Coordinates of C-alpha atoms in Angstrom, one line a residue:
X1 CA 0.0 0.0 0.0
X2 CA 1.3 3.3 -1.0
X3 CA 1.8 5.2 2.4
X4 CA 0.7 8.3 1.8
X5 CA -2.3 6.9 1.3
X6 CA -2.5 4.7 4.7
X7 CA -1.4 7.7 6.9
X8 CA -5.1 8.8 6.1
X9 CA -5.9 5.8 7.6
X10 CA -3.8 5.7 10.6
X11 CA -4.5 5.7 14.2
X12 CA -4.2 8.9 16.4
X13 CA -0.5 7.2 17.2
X14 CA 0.5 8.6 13.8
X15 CA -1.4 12.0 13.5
X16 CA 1.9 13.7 13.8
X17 CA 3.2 12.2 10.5
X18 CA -0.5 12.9 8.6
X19 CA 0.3 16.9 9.9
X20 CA 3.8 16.6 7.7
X21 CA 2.7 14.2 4.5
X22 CA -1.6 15.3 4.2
X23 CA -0.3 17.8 1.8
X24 CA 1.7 15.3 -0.4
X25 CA -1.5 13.0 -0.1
X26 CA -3.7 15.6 -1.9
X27 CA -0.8 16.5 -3.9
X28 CA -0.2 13.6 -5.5
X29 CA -3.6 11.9 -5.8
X30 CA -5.7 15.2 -7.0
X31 CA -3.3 17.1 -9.9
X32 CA -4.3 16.1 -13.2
X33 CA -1.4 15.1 -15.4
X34 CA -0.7 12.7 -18.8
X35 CA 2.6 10.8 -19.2
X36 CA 3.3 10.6 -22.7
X37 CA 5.1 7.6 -23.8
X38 CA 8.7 7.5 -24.6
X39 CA 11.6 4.7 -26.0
X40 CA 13.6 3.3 -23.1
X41 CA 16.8 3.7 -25.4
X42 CA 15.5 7.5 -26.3
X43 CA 13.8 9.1 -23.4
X44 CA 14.6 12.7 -22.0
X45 CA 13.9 16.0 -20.9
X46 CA 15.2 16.2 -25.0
X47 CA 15.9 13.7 -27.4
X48 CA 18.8 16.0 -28.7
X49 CA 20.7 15.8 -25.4
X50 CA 23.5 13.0 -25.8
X51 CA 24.4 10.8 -23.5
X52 CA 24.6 7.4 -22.0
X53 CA 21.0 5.9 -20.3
X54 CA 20.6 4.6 -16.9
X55 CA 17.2 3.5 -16.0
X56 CA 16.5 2.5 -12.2
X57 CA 13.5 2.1 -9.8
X58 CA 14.5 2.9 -6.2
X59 CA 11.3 4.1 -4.3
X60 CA 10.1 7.2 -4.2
X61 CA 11.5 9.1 -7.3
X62 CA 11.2 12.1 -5.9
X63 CA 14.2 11.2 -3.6
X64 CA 16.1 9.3 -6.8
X65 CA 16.1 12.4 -8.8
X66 CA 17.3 14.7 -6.2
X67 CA 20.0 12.0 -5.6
X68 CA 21.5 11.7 -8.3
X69 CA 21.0 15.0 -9.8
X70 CA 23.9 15.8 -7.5
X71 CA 26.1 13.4 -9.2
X72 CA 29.0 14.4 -11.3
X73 CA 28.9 13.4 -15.1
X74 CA 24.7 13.4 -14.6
X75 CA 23.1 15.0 -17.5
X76 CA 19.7 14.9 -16.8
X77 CA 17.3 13.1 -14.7
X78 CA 13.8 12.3 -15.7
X79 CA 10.9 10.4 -13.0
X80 CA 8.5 8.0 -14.5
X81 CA 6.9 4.9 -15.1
X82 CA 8.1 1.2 -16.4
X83 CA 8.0 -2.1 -16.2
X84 CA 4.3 -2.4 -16.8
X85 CA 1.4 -3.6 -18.6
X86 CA -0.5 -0.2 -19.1
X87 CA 0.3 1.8 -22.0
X88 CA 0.7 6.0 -20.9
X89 CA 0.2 5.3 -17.2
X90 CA -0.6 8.3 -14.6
X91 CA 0.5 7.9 -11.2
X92 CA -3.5 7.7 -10.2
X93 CA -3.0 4.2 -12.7
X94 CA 0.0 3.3 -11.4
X95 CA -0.6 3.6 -7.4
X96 CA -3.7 1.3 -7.3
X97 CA -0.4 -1.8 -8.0
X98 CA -2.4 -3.4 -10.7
X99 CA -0.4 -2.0 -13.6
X100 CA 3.3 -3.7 -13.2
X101 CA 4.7 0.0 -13.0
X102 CA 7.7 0.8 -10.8
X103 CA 8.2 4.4 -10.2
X104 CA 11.7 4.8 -11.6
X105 CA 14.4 7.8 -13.2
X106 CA 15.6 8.1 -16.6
X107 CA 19.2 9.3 -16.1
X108 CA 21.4 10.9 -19.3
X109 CA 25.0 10.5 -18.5
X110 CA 28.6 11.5 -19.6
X111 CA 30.3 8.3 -19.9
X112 CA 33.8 10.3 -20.2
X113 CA 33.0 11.5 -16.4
X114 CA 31.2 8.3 -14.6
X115 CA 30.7 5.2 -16.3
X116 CA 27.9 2.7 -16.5
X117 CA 29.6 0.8 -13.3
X118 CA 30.2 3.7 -11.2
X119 CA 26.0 4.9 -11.8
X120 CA 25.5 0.9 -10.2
X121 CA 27.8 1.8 -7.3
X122 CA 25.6 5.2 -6.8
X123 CA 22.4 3.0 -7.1
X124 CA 23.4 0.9 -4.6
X125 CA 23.6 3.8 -2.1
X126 CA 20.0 5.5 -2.9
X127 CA 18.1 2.1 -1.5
X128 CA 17.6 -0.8 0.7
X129 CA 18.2 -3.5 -2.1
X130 CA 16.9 -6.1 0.7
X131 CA 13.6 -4.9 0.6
X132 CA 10.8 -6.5 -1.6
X133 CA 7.5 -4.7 -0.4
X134 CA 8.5 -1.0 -1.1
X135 CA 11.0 1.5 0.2
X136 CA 10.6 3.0 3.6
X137 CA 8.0 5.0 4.2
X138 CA 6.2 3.9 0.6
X139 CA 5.4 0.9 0.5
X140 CA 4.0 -1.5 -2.4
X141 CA 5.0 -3.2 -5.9
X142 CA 5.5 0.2 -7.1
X143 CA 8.2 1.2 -4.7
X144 CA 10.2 -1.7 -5.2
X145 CA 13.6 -1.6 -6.7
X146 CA 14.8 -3.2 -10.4
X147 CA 17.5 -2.4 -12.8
X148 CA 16.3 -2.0 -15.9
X149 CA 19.0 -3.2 -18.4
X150 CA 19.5 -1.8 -22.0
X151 CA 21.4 -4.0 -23.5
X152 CA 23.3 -7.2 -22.8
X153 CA 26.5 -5.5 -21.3
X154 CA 24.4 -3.4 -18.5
X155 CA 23.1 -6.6 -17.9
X156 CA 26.6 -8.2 -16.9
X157 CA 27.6 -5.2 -15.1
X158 CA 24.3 -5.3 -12.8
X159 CA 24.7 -8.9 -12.4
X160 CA 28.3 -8.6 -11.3
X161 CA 27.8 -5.7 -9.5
X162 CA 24.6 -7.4 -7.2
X163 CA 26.7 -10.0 -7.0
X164 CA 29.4 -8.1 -5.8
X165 CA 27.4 -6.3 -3.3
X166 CA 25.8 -9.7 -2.1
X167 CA 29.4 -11.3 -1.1
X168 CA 30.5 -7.9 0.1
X169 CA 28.8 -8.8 4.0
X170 CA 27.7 -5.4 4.2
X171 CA 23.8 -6.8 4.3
X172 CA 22.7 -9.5 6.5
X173 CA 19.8 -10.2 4.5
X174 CA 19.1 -11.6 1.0
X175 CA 19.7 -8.4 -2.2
X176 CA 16.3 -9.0 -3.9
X177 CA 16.7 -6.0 -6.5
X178 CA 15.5 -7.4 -9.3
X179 CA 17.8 -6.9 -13.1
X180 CA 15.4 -6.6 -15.9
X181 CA 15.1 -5.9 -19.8
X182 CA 14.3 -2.8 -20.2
X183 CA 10.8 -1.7 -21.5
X184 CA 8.8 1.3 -22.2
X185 CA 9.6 4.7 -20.1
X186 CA 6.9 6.9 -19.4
X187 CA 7.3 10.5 -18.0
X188 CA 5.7 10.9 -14.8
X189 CA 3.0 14.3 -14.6
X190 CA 5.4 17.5 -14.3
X191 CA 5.0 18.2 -10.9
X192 CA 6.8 15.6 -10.1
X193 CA 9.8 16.3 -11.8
X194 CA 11.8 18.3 -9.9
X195 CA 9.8 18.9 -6.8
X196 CA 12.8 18.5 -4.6
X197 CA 13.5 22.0 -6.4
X198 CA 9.7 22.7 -6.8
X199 CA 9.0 22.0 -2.8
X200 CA 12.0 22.0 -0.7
X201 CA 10.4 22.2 2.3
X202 CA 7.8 19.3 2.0
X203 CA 10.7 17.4 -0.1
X204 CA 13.2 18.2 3.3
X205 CA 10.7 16.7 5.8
X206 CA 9.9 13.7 4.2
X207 CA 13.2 12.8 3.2
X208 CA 14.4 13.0 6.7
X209 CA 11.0 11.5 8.8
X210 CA 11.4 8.6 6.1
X211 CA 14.5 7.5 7.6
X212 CA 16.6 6.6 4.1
X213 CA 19.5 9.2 5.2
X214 CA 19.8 8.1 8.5
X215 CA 19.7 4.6 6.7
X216 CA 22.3 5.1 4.2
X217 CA 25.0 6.3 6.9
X218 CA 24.2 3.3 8.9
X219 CA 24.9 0.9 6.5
X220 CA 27.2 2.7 4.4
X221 CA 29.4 4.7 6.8
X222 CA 32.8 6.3 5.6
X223 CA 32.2 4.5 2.1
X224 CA 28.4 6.1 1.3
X225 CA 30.1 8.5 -1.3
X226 CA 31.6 7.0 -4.1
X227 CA 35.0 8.2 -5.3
X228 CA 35.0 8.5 -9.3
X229 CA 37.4 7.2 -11.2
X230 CA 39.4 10.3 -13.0
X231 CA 38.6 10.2 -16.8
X232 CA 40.5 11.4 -19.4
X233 CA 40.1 15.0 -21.0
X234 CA 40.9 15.0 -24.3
X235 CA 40.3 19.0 -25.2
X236 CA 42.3 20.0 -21.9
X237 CA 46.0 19.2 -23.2
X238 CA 45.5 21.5 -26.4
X239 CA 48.6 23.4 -27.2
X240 CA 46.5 26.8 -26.8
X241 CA 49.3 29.0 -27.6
X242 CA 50.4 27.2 -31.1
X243 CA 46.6 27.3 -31.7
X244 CA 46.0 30.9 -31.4
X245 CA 48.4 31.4 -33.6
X246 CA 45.9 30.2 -36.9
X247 CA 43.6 31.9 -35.8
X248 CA 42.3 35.4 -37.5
X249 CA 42.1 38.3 -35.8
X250 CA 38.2 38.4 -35.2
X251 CA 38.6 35.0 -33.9
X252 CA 41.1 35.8 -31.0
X253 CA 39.5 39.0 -30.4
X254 CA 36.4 37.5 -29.5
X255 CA 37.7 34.2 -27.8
X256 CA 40.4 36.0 -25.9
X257 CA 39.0 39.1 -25.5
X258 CA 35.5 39.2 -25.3
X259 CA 34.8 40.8 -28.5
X260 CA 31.5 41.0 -30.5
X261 CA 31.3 40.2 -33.8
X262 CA 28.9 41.5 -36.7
X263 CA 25.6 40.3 -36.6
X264 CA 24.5 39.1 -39.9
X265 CA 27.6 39.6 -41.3
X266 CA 29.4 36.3 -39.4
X267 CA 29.6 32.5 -40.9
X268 CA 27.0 30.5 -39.5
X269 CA 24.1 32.7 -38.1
X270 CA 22.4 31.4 -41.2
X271 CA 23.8 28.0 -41.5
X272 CA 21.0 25.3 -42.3
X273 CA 23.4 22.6 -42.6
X274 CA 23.4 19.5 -39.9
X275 CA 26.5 18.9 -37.8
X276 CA 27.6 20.4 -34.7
X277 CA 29.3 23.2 -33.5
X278 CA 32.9 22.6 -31.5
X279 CA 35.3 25.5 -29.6
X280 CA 37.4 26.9 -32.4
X281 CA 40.6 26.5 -30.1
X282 CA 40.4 23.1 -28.5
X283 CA 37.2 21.1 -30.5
X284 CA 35.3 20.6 -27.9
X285 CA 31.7 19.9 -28.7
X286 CA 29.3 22.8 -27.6
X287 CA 25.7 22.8 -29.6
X288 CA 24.2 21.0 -32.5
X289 CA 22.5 22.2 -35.7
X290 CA 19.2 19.8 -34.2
X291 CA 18.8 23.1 -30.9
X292 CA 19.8 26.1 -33.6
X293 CA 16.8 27.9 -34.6
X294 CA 16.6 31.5 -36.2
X295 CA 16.1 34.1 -32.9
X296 CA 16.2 36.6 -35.5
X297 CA 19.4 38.4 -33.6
X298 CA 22.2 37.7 -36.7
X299 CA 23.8 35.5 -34.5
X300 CA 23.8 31.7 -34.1
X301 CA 21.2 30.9 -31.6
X302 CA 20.6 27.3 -29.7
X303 CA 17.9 26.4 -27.1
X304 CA 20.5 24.5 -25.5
X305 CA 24.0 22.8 -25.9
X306 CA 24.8 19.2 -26.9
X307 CA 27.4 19.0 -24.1
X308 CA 26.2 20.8 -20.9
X309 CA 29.0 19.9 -19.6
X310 CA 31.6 21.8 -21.8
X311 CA 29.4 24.6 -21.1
X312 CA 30.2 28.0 -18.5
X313 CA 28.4 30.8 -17.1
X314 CA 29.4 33.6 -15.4
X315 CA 28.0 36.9 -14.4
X316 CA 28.7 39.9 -17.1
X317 CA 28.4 43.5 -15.9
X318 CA 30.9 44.7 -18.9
X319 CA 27.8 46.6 -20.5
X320 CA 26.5 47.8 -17.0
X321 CA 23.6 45.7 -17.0
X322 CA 23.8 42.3 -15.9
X323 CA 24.3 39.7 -18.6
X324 CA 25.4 35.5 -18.3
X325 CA 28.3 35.2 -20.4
X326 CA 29.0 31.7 -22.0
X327 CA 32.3 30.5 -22.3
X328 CA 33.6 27.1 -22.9
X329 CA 35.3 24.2 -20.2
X330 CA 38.4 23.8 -21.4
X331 CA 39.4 26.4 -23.6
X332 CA 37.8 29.0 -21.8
X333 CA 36.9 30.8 -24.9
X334 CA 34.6 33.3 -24.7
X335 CA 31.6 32.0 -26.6
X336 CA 28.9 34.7 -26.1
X337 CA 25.8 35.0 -23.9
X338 CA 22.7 33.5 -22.4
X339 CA 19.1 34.8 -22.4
X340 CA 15.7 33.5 -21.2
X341 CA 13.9 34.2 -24.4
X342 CA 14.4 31.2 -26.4
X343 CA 11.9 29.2 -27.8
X344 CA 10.1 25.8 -25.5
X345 CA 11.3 22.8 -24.4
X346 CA 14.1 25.2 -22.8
X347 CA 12.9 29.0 -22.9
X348 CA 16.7 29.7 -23.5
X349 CA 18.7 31.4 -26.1
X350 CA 22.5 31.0 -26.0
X351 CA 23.4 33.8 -28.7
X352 CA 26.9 32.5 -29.9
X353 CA 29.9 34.3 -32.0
X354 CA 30.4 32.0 -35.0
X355 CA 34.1 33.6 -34.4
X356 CA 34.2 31.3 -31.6
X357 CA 33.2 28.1 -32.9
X358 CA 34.2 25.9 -35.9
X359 CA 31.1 23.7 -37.6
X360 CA 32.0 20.4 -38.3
X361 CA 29.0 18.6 -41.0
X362 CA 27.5 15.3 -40.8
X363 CA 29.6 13.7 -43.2
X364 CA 32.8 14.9 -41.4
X365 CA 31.8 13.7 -38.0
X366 CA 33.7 10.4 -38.5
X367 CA 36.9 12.0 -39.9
X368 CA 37.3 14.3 -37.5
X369 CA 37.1 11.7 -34.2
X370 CA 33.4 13.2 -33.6
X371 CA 32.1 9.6 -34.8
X372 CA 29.4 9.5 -31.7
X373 CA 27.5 12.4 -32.8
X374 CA 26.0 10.8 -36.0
X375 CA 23.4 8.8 -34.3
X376 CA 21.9 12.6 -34.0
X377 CA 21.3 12.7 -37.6
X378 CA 20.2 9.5 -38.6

């Protein structure tokens, strides 16, 4: 039984906890919301944003998303349904534990910063994987925990890894997280996503009354944060100074020194071509032609990058107002600015300097080692 709904129910002893959780009761049981249907191997917040996919149930995905948002290398994290029967479940479908459905995250990933392995060893951390009726305070088929495997080699890692964890001694009881193929992800009603963000202090007190964090330190002690393994960075060795030096003018100017160039009059604010658009000093990857859309400026405009990673803000008072200037990771090339004017899913407008970026086409993506890309486009 899902226990936000059996705290309605409870006896006086637990009137204390119905004062903290009614809201979340009403909350989740009264807003009207769809949850369109989405690949397992092609979910997110945007199907343009690359990355690896993890797909876990651990409870309450409220809790999973705030988790491993944290997470270094995390792109994006998405809650929803799978598992089930039902095709475009709600969560009023999906509570009543006739559907199949696990509440469970979508999570986009940067494979060059934490690998499929590591994202197990984080999973691990977010549950009790010796619990088969729920997770803490929620309790029911719903709640229970599975990894939901894409492919045959995130199968073997999940089976090596529970088995791992099973020989480790660090449970005294049976892991009974199930491994599974993975099926059919469907985004949970919006006001779940985020409401960690959306509600902090609802989110706060049911976190810490549900006991998981006090929980997690228990059983995991000195080891509950896992130490990443350092990845190699392939655009932060770049000889900058020999590179600077085939560079035109314009091009340093506005890389180095913050310059402007002409709008209209620059190389790709018009460019209809697909590809992607790298750091003219080091290559790293910063947007794709799939977010560019015409914002009507003279400059090359995106909804949002293809690596968020490679991406920097910092505050801009140059002009006397405040601006969020955009400049890249490694290079640290100035790139241009953000606005919150852009078209939907995003609302945002990074207005780049084609000076600053070098466009490398589809059929080039292989040649020049950007290979990984081209699923984008086919």
């Amino acid at each position: 039984m899902n226990m936000r709904k059996w705290i309605l129910l409870a006896t006086p002893l637990v009137l204390l906890i119905v004062t903290v959780y009614a809201p979340s009761i009403w909350l989740r049981k009264n807003e009207a919301g769809s949850a369109p249907a989405y690949a397992a191997a092609a979910t997110s917040r945007s199907s343009n944003v690359l990355g690896d996919i993890a797909l876990f149930a651990g409870g309450c995905f409220w809790s999973m998303e705030s988790s491993f948002e944290k997470i270094p290398g995390v792109l994006s994290v998405v809650s929803g349904y799978t598992g089930g029967h039902l095709d475009k479940p709600s969560y009023e479908d999906v509570i009543t534990e006739t559907t199949g459905h696990l509440e469970s995250v979508e999570i986009r990933y940067d494979p060059s910063i934490i690998n499929y392995e590591e994202m197990l060893q984080v999973y691990w951390r977010q549950i009790d994987p010796t619990d088969n009726g729920g997770q803490f305070f929620d309790r029911g088929e719903s709640y229970t925990t599975a990894i939901f495997a894409l492919n045959e080699e995130q199968r073997q890692l999940a089976e090596a890894s529970k088995k791992a964890l099973s020989e480790s001694g660090r449970f005294n009881k049976p892991i009974v997280t199930q491994i599974k193929n993975a099926s059919a992800f469907y985004k949970a009603e919006e006001y779940h996503q985020d409401y960690y963000l959306k509600n902090p202090d609802h989110y706060n007190s049911y976190r810490k009354a549900s006991g998981r964090d006090a929980y997690f330190s228990k059983i995991w002690g000195a080891d509950l944060q896992v130490k990443l393994t350092p990845k190699a960075e392939p655009y932060k060795n770049v000889n900058k100074a020999e590179k600077l030096k085939t560079l035109t003018a314009l091009q340093v100017d506005v890389t180095q020194h913050e310059g402007t160039e002409t709008p209209f009059r620059n190389e790709y604010w018009d460019n209809k071509q697909d590809g992607i658009y790298v750091d003219i000093v080091s290559g790293e990857p910063l947007f794709s032609s799939k977010d560019k859309y015409d914002s009507g400026t003279g400059w090359p405009s995106f909804f949002q990058p293809l690596e968020p990673g490679n991406i920097v803000t910092k505050e801009d008072i140059s002009l006397g107002d405040i601006r969020v200037e955009v400049r890249s990771k490694y290079a640290n090339s100035h790139l241009g600015h953000l606005f919150e004017d852009g078209p939907k899913p995003t609302g945002l407008r990074y207005c780049m300097n084609s000076a600053s970026m070098e466009f490398i086409p589809t059929a080039q993506l292989d040649k020049r080692g950007y290979g990984k890309y081209a699923k984008l486009f086919n």
